[in-house]
Amino acid sequence: MTEWSLCRWHGPPATLEAALRQLGWHGPGEMANALDPRVGGFIPPAGEAARNLDGLAYATVVARVPLAVPEGLEETGPQLSAALLGSF
């Protein structure tokens, strides 16, 4: 059985989306990217827009290993992330 890590991040929308794209996420109407083998999924799912609130975008990456927080982003607390995005 695979142990999953929830990597919860927030930051400027363009910065967050660029970080997610490097892992295989894509926005609405964009071509699908190759999924990073460490990743099991995203909230919001690939093909949906990142959640934005007060100028910050929020997302969760479900990964097989803990991922470092990308430059320009911050870690989101689990309760805030669950309230804004839901959970797996």
XYZ file of C-alpha atoms in Angstrom:
88
model
C 0.000 0.000 0.000
C 1.280 3.472 -0.876
C 1.635 6.101 1.839
C 0.445 9.444 0.485
C 1.640 12.917 1.425
C -0.664 15.908 1.099
C 1.359 18.894 -0.062
C -0.820 21.960 0.597
C 0.422 25.181 -0.978
C -0.718 28.732 -1.551
C 0.675 31.858 -3.160
C 0.313 34.128 -6.163
C -1.881 32.418 -8.786
C 0.740 32.449 -11.564
C 3.417 31.063 -9.219
C 1.168 28.286 -7.934
C -0.010 27.293 -11.397
C 3.571 27.210 -12.718
C 4.591 24.910 -9.844
C 1.612 22.631 -10.471
C 2.319 22.485 -14.210
C 5.825 21.185 -13.469
C 4.127 18.248 -11.740
C 1.678 17.509 -14.580
C -1.357 19.662 -13.711
C -3.044 21.661 -16.473
C -5.647 24.410 -16.393
C -9.026 24.530 -18.137
C -8.784 24.162 -21.910
C -5.044 23.439 -21.815
C -3.318 20.362 -23.163
C -2.646 17.657 -20.579
C 0.928 17.421 -19.328
C 2.850 14.276 -18.456
C 2.144 13.483 -14.803
C 5.184 13.450 -12.543
C 5.504 9.824 -11.311
C 5.599 11.048 -7.697
C 2.101 12.556 -8.018
C -1.195 10.757 -7.515
C -3.538 13.700 -7.996
C -4.400 17.336 -7.435
C -7.064 19.434 -5.745
C -8.337 21.094 -7.829
C -8.047 18.290 -10.377
C -6.086 18.815 -13.564
C -8.299 20.643 -16.026
C -9.927 22.825 -13.352
C -8.838 26.297 -12.324
C -6.891 26.766 -9.109
C -8.972 28.089 -6.198
C -8.396 31.796 -5.573
C -9.284 33.839 -2.500
C -8.183 37.406 -1.795
C -5.449 37.303 -4.433
C -3.948 33.970 -3.354
C -4.348 30.619 -5.093
C -4.627 27.351 -3.148
C -3.987 23.755 -4.188
C -3.160 20.362 -2.750
C -0.870 17.840 -4.402
C -1.205 14.203 -3.396
C 2.270 12.723 -3.703
C 3.980 9.426 -3.006
C 6.746 11.313 -1.202
C 6.783 14.691 0.563
C 7.540 17.461 -1.932
C 9.463 20.610 -1.090
C 7.420 23.796 -1.105
C 8.220 25.516 -4.420
C 9.923 28.888 -4.353
C 7.431 31.730 -4.029
C 4.767 29.570 -2.344
C 3.933 28.811 1.261
C 2.557 25.773 2.997
C -1.157 25.939 3.790
C -2.378 24.575 7.098
C -4.480 21.404 6.904
C -7.644 22.955 8.361
C -7.607 25.960 6.024
C -6.829 23.716 3.057
C -9.683 21.347 3.924
C -12.093 24.267 4.364
C -11.152 25.865 1.027
C -10.467 22.793 -1.111
C -11.838 19.715 0.576
C -9.703 16.648 1.075
C -9.029 13.192 -0.309
